[in-house]
Every structure is written in C-alpha cells, then in structure tokens.
Tab-separated table of C-alpha atoms in Angstrom:
chain	number	residue	atom	x	y	z
A	1	UNK	CA	3.150	6.510	-11.845
A	2	UNK	CA	0.244	7.087	-14.245
A	3	UNK	CA	-1.309	3.845	-13.034
A	4	UNK	CA	-0.955	4.931	-9.404
A	5	UNK	CA	-2.523	8.280	-10.188
A	6	UNK	CA	-5.471	6.674	-11.937
A	7	UNK	CA	-6.015	4.231	-9.079
A	8	UNK	CA	-5.966	7.006	-6.512
A	9	UNK	CA	-8.226	9.204	-8.585
A	10	UNK	CA	-10.746	6.464	-9.254
A	11	UNK	CA	-10.783	5.451	-5.614
A	12	UNK	CA	-12.139	8.821	-4.560
A	13	UNK	CA	-15.533	7.540	-5.613
A	14	UNK	CA	-15.181	4.280	-3.668
A	15	UNK	CA	-17.377	3.784	-0.629
A	16	UNK	CA	-16.826	0.228	0.633
A	17	UNK	CA	-17.820	0.824	4.229
A	18	UNK	CA	-21.429	1.115	5.193
A	19	UNK	CA	-22.779	4.686	5.401
A	20	UNK	CA	-23.097	6.363	8.768
A	21	UNK	CA	-26.047	4.870	10.600
A	22	UNK	CA	-28.197	6.323	13.338
A	23	UNK	CA	-25.679	5.911	16.148
A	24	UNK	CA	-23.957	9.234	16.733
A	25	UNK	CA	-20.549	9.441	18.360
A	26	UNK	CA	-20.869	10.104	22.092
A	27	UNK	CA	-18.798	12.715	23.882
A	28	UNK	CA	-15.860	11.301	25.861
A	29	UNK	CA	-16.539	10.641	29.521
A	30	UNK	CA	-14.319	11.931	32.335
A	31	UNK	CA	-13.458	8.301	33.085
A	32	UNK	CA	-12.000	7.919	29.607
A	33	UNK	CA	-9.893	11.045	29.994
A	34	UNK	CA	-8.563	9.762	33.309
A	35	UNK	CA	-7.786	6.384	31.793
A	36	UNK	CA	-5.725	7.854	28.962
A	37	UNK	CA	-3.195	9.334	31.369
A	38	UNK	CA	-3.252	6.397	33.786
A	39	UNK	CA	-2.739	3.796	31.059
A	40	UNK	CA	-0.110	5.931	29.320
A	41	UNK	CA	1.921	6.215	32.495
A	42	UNK	CA	1.503	2.531	33.292
A	43	UNK	CA	2.862	1.312	29.958
A	44	UNK	CA	5.518	4.018	29.550
A	45	UNK	CA	7.005	2.692	32.794
A	46	UNK	CA	7.491	-0.697	31.127
A	47	UNK	CA	10.815	-0.988	29.300
A	48	UNK	CA	9.561	-2.524	26.055
A	49	UNK	CA	12.937	-2.446	24.312
A	50	UNK	CA	14.321	-5.299	22.210
A	51	UNK	CA	16.791	-7.578	23.985
A	52	UNK	CA	17.262	-8.833	27.494
A	53	UNK	CA	14.563	-7.650	29.880
A	54	UNK	CA	12.125	-6.715	27.083
A	55	UNK	CA	8.804	-5.877	28.757
A	56	UNK	CA	6.610	-5.677	25.664
A	57	UNK	CA	4.673	-8.677	26.972
A	58	UNK	CA	3.893	-6.724	30.137
A	59	UNK	CA	2.578	-3.836	28.032
A	60	UNK	CA	0.279	-6.276	26.239
A	61	UNK	CA	-0.865	-7.588	29.607
A	62	UNK	CA	-1.689	-4.107	30.860
A	63	UNK	CA	-3.732	-3.346	27.742
A	64	UNK	CA	-5.504	-6.706	28.043
A	65	UNK	CA	-6.426	-5.977	31.659
A	66	UNK	CA	-7.823	-2.572	30.701
A	67	UNK	CA	-9.915	-4.119	27.916
A	68	UNK	CA	-11.275	-6.899	30.141
A	69	UNK	CA	-12.267	-4.288	32.726
A	70	UNK	CA	-13.926	-2.407	29.866
A	71	UNK	CA	-16.145	-5.292	28.791
A	72	UNK	CA	-14.034	-7.548	26.560
A	73	UNK	CA	-14.234	-11.268	27.270
A	74	UNK	CA	-10.801	-12.703	28.150
A	75	UNK	CA	-11.235	-15.197	25.321
A	76	UNK	CA	-11.503	-12.341	22.810
A	77	UNK	CA	-7.992	-11.119	23.638
A	78	UNK	CA	-4.910	-12.985	22.456
A	79	UNK	CA	-1.351	-12.248	23.531
A	80	UNK	CA	1.117	-14.170	21.384
A	81	UNK	CA	4.693	-14.488	22.732
A	82	UNK	CA	7.355	-14.258	20.023
A	83	UNK	CA	11.085	-14.503	20.785
A	84	UNK	CA	11.714	-11.815	23.417
A	85	UNK	CA	8.557	-9.860	22.580
A	86	UNK	CA	4.824	-10.422	22.002
A	87	UNK	CA	1.885	-9.108	20.025
A	88	UNK	CA	-1.749	-8.514	20.951
A	89	UNK	CA	-4.956	-9.063	19.017
A	90	UNK	CA	-8.236	-8.103	20.703
A	91	UNK	CA	-11.588	-8.579	18.994
A	92	UNK	CA	-14.846	-6.687	19.520
A	93	UNK	CA	-17.340	-8.671	17.502
A	94	UNK	CA	-19.729	-6.738	15.322
A	95	UNK	CA	-23.378	-7.548	14.724
A	96	UNK	CA	-22.804	-8.411	11.051
A	97	UNK	CA	-20.266	-11.228	10.744
A	98	UNK	CA	-20.269	-10.885	6.951
A	99	UNK	CA	-18.564	-7.493	7.080
A	100	UNK	CA	-14.738	-7.541	6.950
A	101	UNK	CA	-13.247	-6.122	10.158
A	102	UNK	CA	-11.926	-2.664	10.918
A	103	UNK	CA	-8.397	-2.848	12.372
A	104	UNK	CA	-6.936	-0.374	14.857
A	105	UNK	CA	-3.181	-0.828	14.491
A	106	UNK	CA	-0.171	0.240	16.522
A	107	UNK	CA	2.916	-1.076	18.296
A	108	UNK	CA	3.934	-1.571	21.919
A	109	UNK	CA	7.741	-1.546	21.650
A	110	UNK	CA	9.932	1.546	21.827
A	111	UNK	CA	13.487	2.429	20.846
A	112	UNK	CA	16.268	2.271	23.395
A	113	UNK	CA	16.675	5.168	25.836
A	114	UNK	CA	19.536	5.475	28.320
A	115	UNK	CA	19.065	7.198	31.663
A	116	UNK	CA	22.466	8.909	31.481
A	117	UNK	CA	21.429	10.746	28.314
A	118	UNK	CA	18.042	12.017	29.526
A	119	UNK	CA	17.138	14.844	31.896
A	120	UNK	CA	14.584	12.467	33.483
A	121	UNK	CA	14.485	8.686	33.658
A	122	UNK	CA	12.934	7.693	30.294
A	123	UNK	CA	10.988	4.847	31.918
A	124	UNK	CA	9.632	6.829	34.863
A	125	UNK	CA	6.742	8.853	33.394
A	126	UNK	CA	6.552	12.383	34.742
A	127	UNK	CA	3.983	15.136	34.192
A	128	UNK	CA	5.320	18.684	34.384
A	129	UNK	CA	3.425	21.810	33.325
A	130	UNK	CA	0.842	19.784	31.432
A	131	UNK	CA	3.424	17.736	29.536
A	132	UNK	CA	3.966	13.981	29.898
A	133	UNK	CA	7.609	12.929	29.592
A	134	UNK	CA	8.870	9.396	28.919
A	135	UNK	CA	9.981	7.020	26.198
A	136	UNK	CA	6.933	6.257	24.074
A	137	UNK	CA	5.080	9.469	24.915
A	138	UNK	CA	4.730	10.265	21.221
A	139	UNK	CA	5.858	6.976	19.637
A	140	UNK	CA	3.426	5.606	20.480
A	141	UNK	CA	2.166	4.517	23.882
A	142	UNK	CA	0.101	7.654	24.450
A	143	UNK	CA	-1.659	7.114	21.119
A	144	UNK	CA	-2.293	3.487	22.032
A	145	UNK	CA	-3.787	4.542	25.361
A	146	UNK	CA	-6.094	7.049	23.639
A	147	UNK	CA	-7.352	4.515	21.088
A	148	UNK	CA	-7.900	1.830	23.721
A	149	UNK	CA	-9.606	4.255	26.114
A	150	UNK	CA	-11.897	5.454	23.322
A	151	UNK	CA	-12.970	1.914	22.442
A	152	UNK	CA	-13.609	1.128	26.104
A	153	UNK	CA	-15.619	4.332	26.433
A	154	UNK	CA	-17.699	3.462	23.367
A	155	UNK	CA	-18.365	-0.056	24.619
A	156	UNK	CA	-19.320	1.038	28.124
A	157	UNK	CA	-21.564	3.688	26.600
A	158	UNK	CA	-23.592	1.085	24.742
A	159	UNK	CA	-22.225	1.503	21.223
A	160	UNK	CA	-22.728	-1.658	19.164
A	161	UNK	CA	-20.556	-1.909	16.058
A	162	UNK	CA	-21.925	-3.593	12.953
A	163	UNK	CA	-18.390	-4.263	11.763
A	164	UNK	CA	-16.017	-6.243	13.986
A	165	UNK	CA	-13.276	-4.042	15.435
A	166	UNK	CA	-9.854	-5.609	15.937
A	167	UNK	CA	-7.107	-4.024	18.020
A	168	UNK	CA	-3.772	-5.263	16.641
A	169	UNK	CA	-0.618	-4.106	18.422
A	170	UNK	CA	2.753	-5.439	17.263
A	171	UNK	CA	5.790	-6.007	19.451
A	172	UNK	CA	8.817	-5.284	17.253
A	173	UNK	CA	7.862	-2.430	14.936
A	174	UNK	CA	11.013	-0.536	15.915
A	175	UNK	CA	13.290	-3.429	14.897
A	176	UNK	CA	12.636	-6.464	12.673
A	177	UNK	CA	8.834	-6.154	12.318
A	178	UNK	CA	8.374	-9.923	12.422
A	179	UNK	CA	5.257	-9.636	14.580
A	180	UNK	CA	4.002	-6.835	12.331
A	181	UNK	CA	4.215	-9.129	9.336
A	182	UNK	CA	2.554	-11.999	11.224
A	183	UNK	CA	-0.382	-9.789	12.258
A	184	UNK	CA	-0.920	-8.506	8.716
A	185	UNK	CA	-1.007	-12.073	7.406
A	186	UNK	CA	-3.623	-12.986	10.006
A	187	UNK	CA	-5.736	-9.928	9.194
A	188	UNK	CA	-5.347	-9.798	5.421
A	189	UNK	CA	-9.126	-10.130	5.017
A	190	UNK	CA	-9.680	-6.826	6.853
A	191	UNK	CA	-11.614	-3.996	5.221
A	192	UNK	CA	-9.415	-1.140	6.377
A	193	UNK	CA	-6.663	-0.328	8.888
A	194	UNK	CA	-6.412	2.775	11.039
A	195	UNK	CA	-2.784	2.977	12.157
A	196	UNK	CA	-2.525	5.291	15.159
A	197	UNK	CA	1.246	5.363	14.638
A	198	UNK	CA	1.126	7.825	11.761
A	199	UNK	CA	-0.291	11.118	10.594
A	200	UNK	CA	-0.916	13.813	13.173
A	201	UNK	CA	-1.149	17.557	13.404
A	202	UNK	CA	1.103	20.573	13.676
A	203	UNK	CA	0.809	23.209	16.405
A	204	UNK	CA	1.849	26.819	15.957
A	205	UNK	CA	5.145	27.473	17.729
A	206	UNK	CA	3.976	30.706	19.369
A	207	UNK	CA	0.289	30.123	20.134
A	208	UNK	CA	0.220	26.305	20.323
A	209	UNK	CA	-2.967	26.393	18.236
A	210	UNK	CA	-3.526	23.752	15.535
A	211	UNK	CA	-2.150	24.738	12.133
A	212	UNK	CA	-3.169	21.691	10.094
A	213	UNK	CA	-3.674	17.932	10.417
A	214	UNK	CA	-2.353	15.169	8.164
A	215	UNK	CA	-3.211	11.568	7.444
A	216	UNK	CA	-0.808	9.366	5.528
A	217	UNK	CA	-1.775	6.887	2.849
A	218	UNK	CA	1.654	5.702	1.720
A	219	UNK	CA	5.205	5.436	2.942
A	220	UNK	CA	8.648	4.988	1.513
A	221	UNK	CA	10.373	1.611	1.532
A	222	UNK	CA	13.142	1.169	4.089
A	223	UNK	CA	16.381	-0.449	2.824
A	224	UNK	CA	19.934	-1.023	4.109
A	225	UNK	CA	22.833	-1.833	1.818
A	226	UNK	CA	26.241	-3.020	2.964
A	227	UNK	CA	29.253	-1.750	1.016
A	228	UNK	CA	32.429	-3.781	1.426
A	229	UNK	CA	35.959	-3.596	0.057
A	230	UNK	CA	38.553	-6.279	0.799
A	231	UNK	CA	42.289	-6.101	0.064
A	232	UNK	CA	45.292	-8.285	0.795
A	233	UNK	CA	46.538	-5.715	3.295
A	234	UNK	CA	50.174	-5.489	4.300
A	235	UNK	CA	52.605	-3.318	6.224
A	236	UNK	CA	51.738	0.373	6.416
A	237	UNK	CA	55.321	1.268	5.519
A	238	UNK	CA	54.740	-0.128	2.035
A	239	UNK	CA	51.532	1.462	0.711
A	240	UNK	CA	49.870	-0.070	-2.339
A	241	UNK	CA	47.782	1.612	-5.038
A	242	UNK	CA	44.674	-0.215	-3.798
A	243	UNK	CA	43.590	0.785	-0.290
A	244	UNK	CA	40.256	-0.508	1.013
A	245	UNK	CA	39.521	2.593	3.065
A	246	UNK	CA	40.355	4.966	0.225
A	247	UNK	CA	38.306	3.012	-2.296
A	248	UNK	CA	35.311	2.875	0.019
A	249	UNK	CA	35.659	6.582	0.848
A	250	UNK	CA	35.636	7.531	-2.820
A	251	UNK	CA	32.487	5.506	-3.364
A	252	UNK	CA	30.805	7.110	-0.353
A	253	UNK	CA	31.737	10.594	-1.521
A	254	UNK	CA	30.035	10.009	-4.868
A	255	UNK	CA	26.950	8.517	-3.233
A	256	UNK	CA	26.767	11.383	-0.749
A	257	UNK	CA	26.711	13.936	-3.553
A	258	UNK	CA	24.126	12.075	-5.619
A	259	UNK	CA	20.436	12.949	-5.919
A	260	UNK	CA	17.905	10.438	-7.127
A	261	UNK	CA	15.386	11.692	-9.658
A	262	UNK	CA	12.643	13.862	-8.162
A	263	UNK	CA	9.224	12.204	-8.099
A	264	UNK	CA	5.655	12.992	-7.255
A	265	UNK	CA	2.413	11.111	-6.709
A	266	UNK	CA	-1.087	12.369	-5.845
A	267	UNK	CA	-0.373	12.248	-2.096
A	268	UNK	CA	2.882	14.187	-2.216
A	269	UNK	CA	1.526	16.649	-4.782
A	270	UNK	CA	-1.455	17.365	-2.512
A	271	UNK	CA	0.838	17.849	0.472
A	272	UNK	CA	3.104	20.351	-1.285
A	273	UNK	CA	0.126	22.278	-2.657
A	274	UNK	CA	-1.765	22.520	0.627
A	275	UNK	CA	1.039	22.658	3.186
A	276	UNK	CA	2.690	25.564	1.351
A	277	UNK	CA	-0.048	27.823	2.692
A	278	UNK	CA	1.169	27.171	6.248
A	279	UNK	CA	4.910	27.373	5.642
A	280	UNK	CA	6.260	30.523	7.377
A	281	UNK	CA	9.404	30.753	5.250
A	282	UNK	CA	8.498	32.466	1.978
A	283	UNK	CA	11.285	30.842	-0.037
A	284	UNK	CA	10.341	27.352	1.127
A	285	UNK	CA	6.644	27.987	0.476
A	286	UNK	CA	7.419	29.203	-3.043
A	287	UNK	CA	9.573	26.146	-3.683
A	288	UNK	CA	6.787	23.854	-2.457
A	289	UNK	CA	4.282	25.395	-4.876
A	290	UNK	CA	6.777	25.330	-7.735
A	291	UNK	CA	7.615	21.681	-7.144
A	292	UNK	CA	3.928	20.730	-7.003
A	293	UNK	CA	3.470	22.381	-10.380
A	294	UNK	CA	6.679	20.994	-11.894
A	295	UNK	CA	8.704	18.202	-10.189
A	296	UNK	CA	11.569	19.013	-12.544
A	297	UNK	CA	12.030	22.574	-11.254
A	298	UNK	CA	15.712	22.508	-10.268
A	299	UNK	CA	15.597	25.779	-8.352
A	300	UNK	CA	12.718	24.539	-6.204
A	301	UNK	CA	14.422	21.195	-5.722
A	302	UNK	CA	17.570	22.855	-4.425
A	303	UNK	CA	15.555	24.579	-1.703
A	304	UNK	CA	13.533	21.490	-0.771
A	305	UNK	CA	16.536	19.146	-0.724
A	306	UNK	CA	18.354	21.499	1.651
A	307	UNK	CA	15.477	21.345	4.150
A	308	UNK	CA	15.275	18.251	6.427
A	309	UNK	CA	11.490	18.714	6.642
A	310	UNK	CA	10.972	18.419	2.875
A	311	UNK	CA	13.905	16.473	1.408
A	312	UNK	CA	12.254	13.126	2.119
A	313	UNK	CA	9.145	14.067	0.161
A	314	UNK	CA	10.748	14.806	-3.219
A	315	UNK	CA	12.048	11.321	-4.033
A	316	UNK	CA	14.275	8.468	-2.915
A	317	UNK	CA	17.007	9.360	-0.443
A	318	UNK	CA	20.102	7.327	0.464
A	319	UNK	CA	22.652	8.291	3.092
A	320	UNK	CA	25.721	6.638	4.696
A	321	UNK	CA	24.919	5.824	8.329
A	322	UNK	CA	27.814	3.614	9.496
A	323	UNK	CA	31.418	3.007	8.457
A	324	UNK	CA	34.178	0.696	9.676
A	325	UNK	CA	37.626	-0.095	8.366
A	326	UNK	CA	41.055	-1.458	9.131
A	327	UNK	CA	42.346	-3.764	11.872
A	328	UNK	CA	45.557	-2.167	13.153
A	329	UNK	CA	47.186	1.253	13.323
A	330	UNK	CA	50.310	0.071	11.473
A	331	UNK	CA	48.704	-2.179	8.836
A	332	UNK	CA	47.106	-1.602	5.470
A	333	UNK	CA	43.360	-2.199	5.775
A	334	UNK	CA	42.229	-5.655	4.733
A	335	UNK	CA	38.576	-4.677	4.917
A	336	UNK	CA	36.405	-1.561	4.969
A	337	UNK	CA	32.616	-1.548	5.228
A	338	UNK	CA	29.812	0.976	5.300
A	339	UNK	CA	26.027	0.982	5.555
A	340	UNK	CA	23.841	3.013	3.235
A	341	UNK	CA	20.304	3.583	4.490
A	342	UNK	CA	17.686	4.355	1.856
A	343	UNK	CA	14.072	5.508	1.971
A	344	UNK	CA	12.701	4.506	-1.418
A	345	UNK	CA	9.858	6.302	-3.151
A	346	UNK	CA	6.913	3.955	-3.826
A	347	UNK	CA	7.071	2.190	-7.170
A	348	UNK	CA	10.750	1.173	-7.089
A	349	UNK	CA	12.331	-2.176	-6.269
A	350	UNK	CA	15.135	-2.143	-3.676
A	351	UNK	CA	17.296	-4.180	-6.074
A	352	UNK	CA	17.027	-1.428	-8.683
A	353	UNK	CA	18.027	1.246	-6.177
A	354	UNK	CA	21.052	-0.822	-5.113
A	355	UNK	CA	22.073	-1.190	-8.749
A	356	UNK	CA	21.798	2.571	-9.232
A	357	UNK	CA	23.973	3.176	-6.163
A	358	UNK	CA	26.616	0.764	-7.470
A	359	UNK	CA	26.685	2.656	-10.756
A	360	UNK	CA	27.045	5.976	-8.923
A	361	UNK	CA	29.821	4.614	-6.688
A	362	UNK	CA	31.814	3.655	-9.798
A	363	UNK	CA	34.257	1.545	-7.791
A	364	UNK	CA	34.416	-2.039	-9.140
A	365	UNK	CA	36.069	-3.289	-5.943
A	366	UNK	CA	33.123	-2.202	-3.773
A	367	UNK	CA	30.723	-5.095	-3.201
A	368	UNK	CA	27.070	-4.198	-2.570
A	369	UNK	CA	24.759	-6.432	-0.498
A	370	UNK	CA	21.144	-5.859	0.514
A	371	UNK	CA	21.057	-6.425	4.303
A	372	UNK	CA	17.586	-5.011	4.924
A	373	UNK	CA	15.545	-6.515	7.746
A	374	UNK	CA	11.907	-5.870	8.586
A	375	UNK	CA	10.809	-4.087	5.429
A	376	UNK	CA	8.830	-4.700	2.278
A	377	UNK	CA	7.873	-2.529	-0.677
A	378	UNK	CA	4.207	-1.573	-0.592
A	379	UNK	CA	1.838	0.402	-2.817
A	380	UNK	CA	0.000	3.542	-1.748
A	381	UNK	CA	-3.396	3.054	-0.176
A	382	UNK	CA	-6.225	4.475	-2.273
A	383	UNK	CA	-7.695	7.819	-1.239
A	384	UNK	CA	-10.960	6.150	-0.326
A	385	UNK	CA	-13.854	8.556	-0.042
A	386	UNK	CA	-15.290	6.671	2.951
A	387	UNK	CA	-12.083	6.975	4.958
A	388	UNK	CA	-11.392	10.565	3.926
A	389	UNK	CA	-14.925	11.648	4.856
A	390	UNK	CA	-14.791	9.899	8.230
A	391	UNK	CA	-11.308	11.197	9.065
A	392	UNK	CA	-12.169	14.778	8.184
A	393	UNK	CA	-15.397	14.618	10.200
A	394	UNK	CA	-13.509	13.186	13.162
A	395	UNK	CA	-10.693	15.733	13.206
A	396	UNK	CA	-13.177	18.587	12.705
A	397	UNK	CA	-15.195	17.320	15.649
A	398	UNK	CA	-12.024	17.665	17.715
A	399	UNK	CA	-10.579	20.785	16.056
A	400	UNK	CA	-13.289	22.638	14.097
A	401	UNK	CA	-12.089	24.039	10.801
A	402	UNK	CA	-8.507	22.751	10.945
A	403	UNK	CA	-7.154	22.156	7.410
A	404	UNK	CA	-6.671	18.491	6.458
A	405	UNK	CA	-3.742	17.472	4.251
A	406	UNK	CA	-2.912	13.983	2.934
A	407	UNK	CA	0.747	13.008	3.094
A	408	UNK	CA	3.211	10.275	2.242
A	409	UNK	CA	5.324	9.241	5.226
A	410	UNK	CA	9.091	9.245	4.833
A	411	UNK	CA	9.500	6.677	7.607
A	412	UNK	CA	8.257	3.110	7.921
A	413	UNK	CA	5.428	1.645	9.977
A	414	UNK	CA	3.261	-1.461	10.321
A	415	UNK	CA	1.066	-0.042	7.552
A	416	UNK	CA	3.473	-1.389	4.909
A	417	UNK	CA	2.681	-4.978	5.852
A	418	UNK	CA	-1.065	-4.467	5.479
A	419	UNK	CA	-0.647	-2.647	2.176
A	420	UNK	CA	1.618	-5.424	0.896
A	421	UNK	CA	-1.235	-7.940	1.290
A	422	UNK	CA	-3.821	-5.663	-0.297
A	423	UNK	CA	-5.402	-4.024	2.751
A	424	UNK	CA	-5.805	-0.242	2.715
A	425	UNK	CA	-4.006	1.268	5.703
A	426	UNK	CA	-3.967	4.890	6.853
A	427	UNK	CA	-1.778	6.624	9.423
A	428	UNK	CA	-4.325	8.722	11.272
A	429	UNK	CA	-3.261	9.793	14.755
A	430	UNK	CA	-4.994	12.841	16.260
A	431	UNK	CA	-1.833	13.894	18.114
A	432	UNK	CA	-1.009	17.596	17.763
A	433	UNK	CA	2.643	18.586	18.267
A	434	UNK	CA	4.941	21.554	17.787
A	435	UNK	CA	7.849	20.829	15.451
A	436	UNK	CA	10.183	21.960	18.228
A	437	UNK	CA	8.669	19.421	20.643
A	438	UNK	CA	8.813	16.350	18.403
A	439	UNK	CA	11.323	14.067	20.107
A	440	UNK	CA	10.215	10.680	18.792
A	441	UNK	CA	13.223	8.334	19.004
A	442	UNK	CA	15.130	11.194	20.636
A	443	UNK	CA	15.972	12.551	24.046
A	444	UNK	CA	13.350	13.707	26.537
A	445	UNK	CA	10.364	12.498	24.483
A	446	UNK	CA	7.134	14.238	25.496
A	447	UNK	CA	3.484	14.904	24.677
A	448	UNK	CA	1.126	17.715	25.627
A	449	UNK	CA	-1.830	16.547	27.709
A	450	UNK	CA	-4.019	19.083	25.917
A	451	UNK	CA	-4.266	16.252	23.357
A	452	UNK	CA	-6.336	14.031	25.650
A	453	UNK	CA	-9.891	15.280	25.227
A	454	UNK	CA	-9.752	16.242	21.532
A	455	UNK	CA	-7.975	12.962	20.839
A	456	UNK	CA	-10.833	11.043	22.422
A	457	UNK	CA	-13.404	13.142	20.558
A	458	UNK	CA	-11.587	12.238	17.333
A	459	UNK	CA	-11.366	8.512	18.035
A	460	UNK	CA	-14.979	8.299	19.205
A	461	UNK	CA	-16.146	9.958	15.998
A	462	UNK	CA	-13.835	8.077	13.642
A	463	UNK	CA	-14.448	4.623	15.092
A	464	UNK	CA	-18.208	5.141	15.360
A	465	UNK	CA	-18.390	6.117	11.699
A	466	UNK	CA	-16.138	3.367	10.348
A	467	UNK	CA	-17.556	0.533	12.455
A	468	UNK	CA	-21.149	1.093	11.345
C-alpha cells in the first residue's frame, strides 16, 4: 500500500502528453446533438445480448457507418467477429506517428432484459418527458453515441489531432470479456485510455442540478468461488451426522457474517474526504470523514458497511449469490454447492482471498474452487497530472464549478485489461444521473437527455486537449 501511495503521489507531477496547443475545443454543432439521440436509439434497438440472436455485430456496423459518414476511411475501421459477438477498432491517424495513441474505450453489449419485466420494451427506445428509456441507455450505448458523435463533430470541424485517436469498443464486457482482453493486447502500446463506461456525476434529487463529478482510476477485482460439499447420501428416514446442505449452510453463515480488513488507498481516501461534503445524511458524512482519517475506526466502519453506497469502498467484499443442493425430496443430499462473488480491493491475489474464505468457513468438507471468468487483477492507474488537468477542464467547460472527485470503482470494466498490461486507464463519462434514476443492469433503464449538450462540450474539450 505504501508503494501504491508513493506511485500515485509521484505521478501527480507526470505530464506525458503534449501540452495544450493552439487548437481550442469547438462548441458542439446542432448536427452532433441530433446524432447523439439518433445513434443512441438506433443501437439501443439492437439486442446485443450474449447468446442466440446476439446483435453486437450490428451495433458495430451502425457505429462504423456513422464514422464513415463522418470522414473515416472504411479501411481505418475494423470489425472483428468473435464467437457470437464482435469488437470494433476505428483509427483516426494523428499527424505525429511517433506519439502513442489515445484510446476511447467502451463496450457494445448489454445485459439481458426481458419484455415481461419492463414497463416498456427494453429494445424499443422511447423518449418520454425528456428521458430516453431502453436497455443500454446508461450502460453504455448513450455514452458510446456521445463519444462517437463528438469525434465526428471534431473531424468535420477541421480538428487535426497530433496523437492518433483509436475508438475501441468491446463486444462481451458484460460476460467473459474475451474481446476486452484481445483489444487491450492489441493496444498495449497506447499512451492513455479514456473509458466512457465509468465515472460520471451525481444530480441533486430535488433540483436535478449537478452535485459533483467523479472519474475513476482503479477498480476492484471480480472473482467467483464455487463451494461444494459431497456426501454418500442415503434415505431421508435415516439421517447421518454429516449432511451436505447443513455443512454448506454453516460455512455460508460464517462467510456472510465476516468482514475483510478495512483498507484505503489515495483514490478511496480522496473520495471519502471530498464526497462527505455532499452527503445529506449527517451520520454517514461523519463516518466518511472519520474513515478517511482512520481506516481502523470501528464506529465509522459500522455505518459505512451498513450502507450499500459505501460498503464497497472500504475493502474487499464477498457475498453468497447462488446456492443449490440435494436431488430428491426423500433423500439425503449427495451434493450441495454455492457461489461466492467477491470484489477484491486492489493489491490482493484472488487465491489469497479464497484461502481466507476457506479459513473463515471452517468446514473441512467444503471444497473451494476459483471459477472466475473474464477478470484479472490490475493495479491502480496513476493520478497523472495531464489527465487530471484535462478532465477537470472538460467537466468545468460543461458544468462550471462542479466539484471533481477521484474514485475507485467497485465494479469491473474493460479498464482492468488495459491496466494489467501497463496502460493507464480512466473511467471518465460525463453522464449526470440522480441516484434514484440509476437503473444500469436493472429494470426500465433510462437517461436524461439534458446530458446531450454538456456531454458533447465535455468530450470536445477532453479529446481536443488529450489528442494534441
């Protein structure tokens, strides 16, 4: 942890990208604003869900067509089919081929959504009262449409990047992340990655005005562990001391009551310090400040661990997510299994966390197996002064004076694959959302269209600064 802190601290002085040149960021055009909504609706209507009928390739095709119409040569856009999905890499060549490229990252797939569960058809985009509804509205087809529309607007407006800009959209970020890993390997010589599937801002519940904006420079490691108990079984009329379901249940009860050690790094410390000022609940705000000052404060930890919005930021979390056992109503169970899903604080190996869980379970008959797919441990990205300066200038161009807070994401994204090969990656979406309207992965997903113009202002400013 001391090493991480020193790396992050030292990196504040780093300025690897070229300083801002004479080209100023242009204001978004009305055509760009129109394109954001049109492209969003077009790709939301495509059911880019893993499995039969996956239309991720069609999403890539729609984005390719928009880019070609915006000035990209067809030969500079590659759509790579992979199993039932595809990924896209589009290149806008810069004037200085010696400069490592800037990558604009995201994904085109979405999680499953069933019509019977939704008020509206999740794959028929609808605008009502200034809100766009549909699967992918927030995660993350709207963000993709804004980034693409901004780049098209910049190109049509005559902007000429010195640094090559690469659009890299994966096709299975919501599942196995195989295309995410493949893209990162191809782009491991990049200078920096802006992941538009991360970060974002908070709107006030009453006024809908921006409260603060965050960018994320690290994320926790995703892991799944299978717990399994097997017994000889037998007739239910003759119970035995060893019962697979009982043994597994006892292990799960201990795991469910367990807390991993609280931890802190420069990103999470900064978030607790700064976000406390905007926390309406006095007890939670006090706990945030106390934890920032002392990660061992048990009273503060009790408050933060009881809050779904903060529990993921104080350390590793593991929770049972699935359980299965037995084979007949009148038979002793021969097998019982469960899945434990963990979000691991940076700096720990998944094998070590599994070993700690086995110790906590304290049931020798429970077998632990790492069954994780589509994840890799990754270090935090440095708090590079060039990125921080550009991001703050961009969000202030869109929302003057809004506070900016760095954060560590509790979820997983394509950023982990870039970080794992040594490329700094930052979640930096301009999307502003009320907590009560955040339905990513949930029912009736939506986004406010008031995000369109400021989002384009942000992207125009950010990309102009970082590509020069």
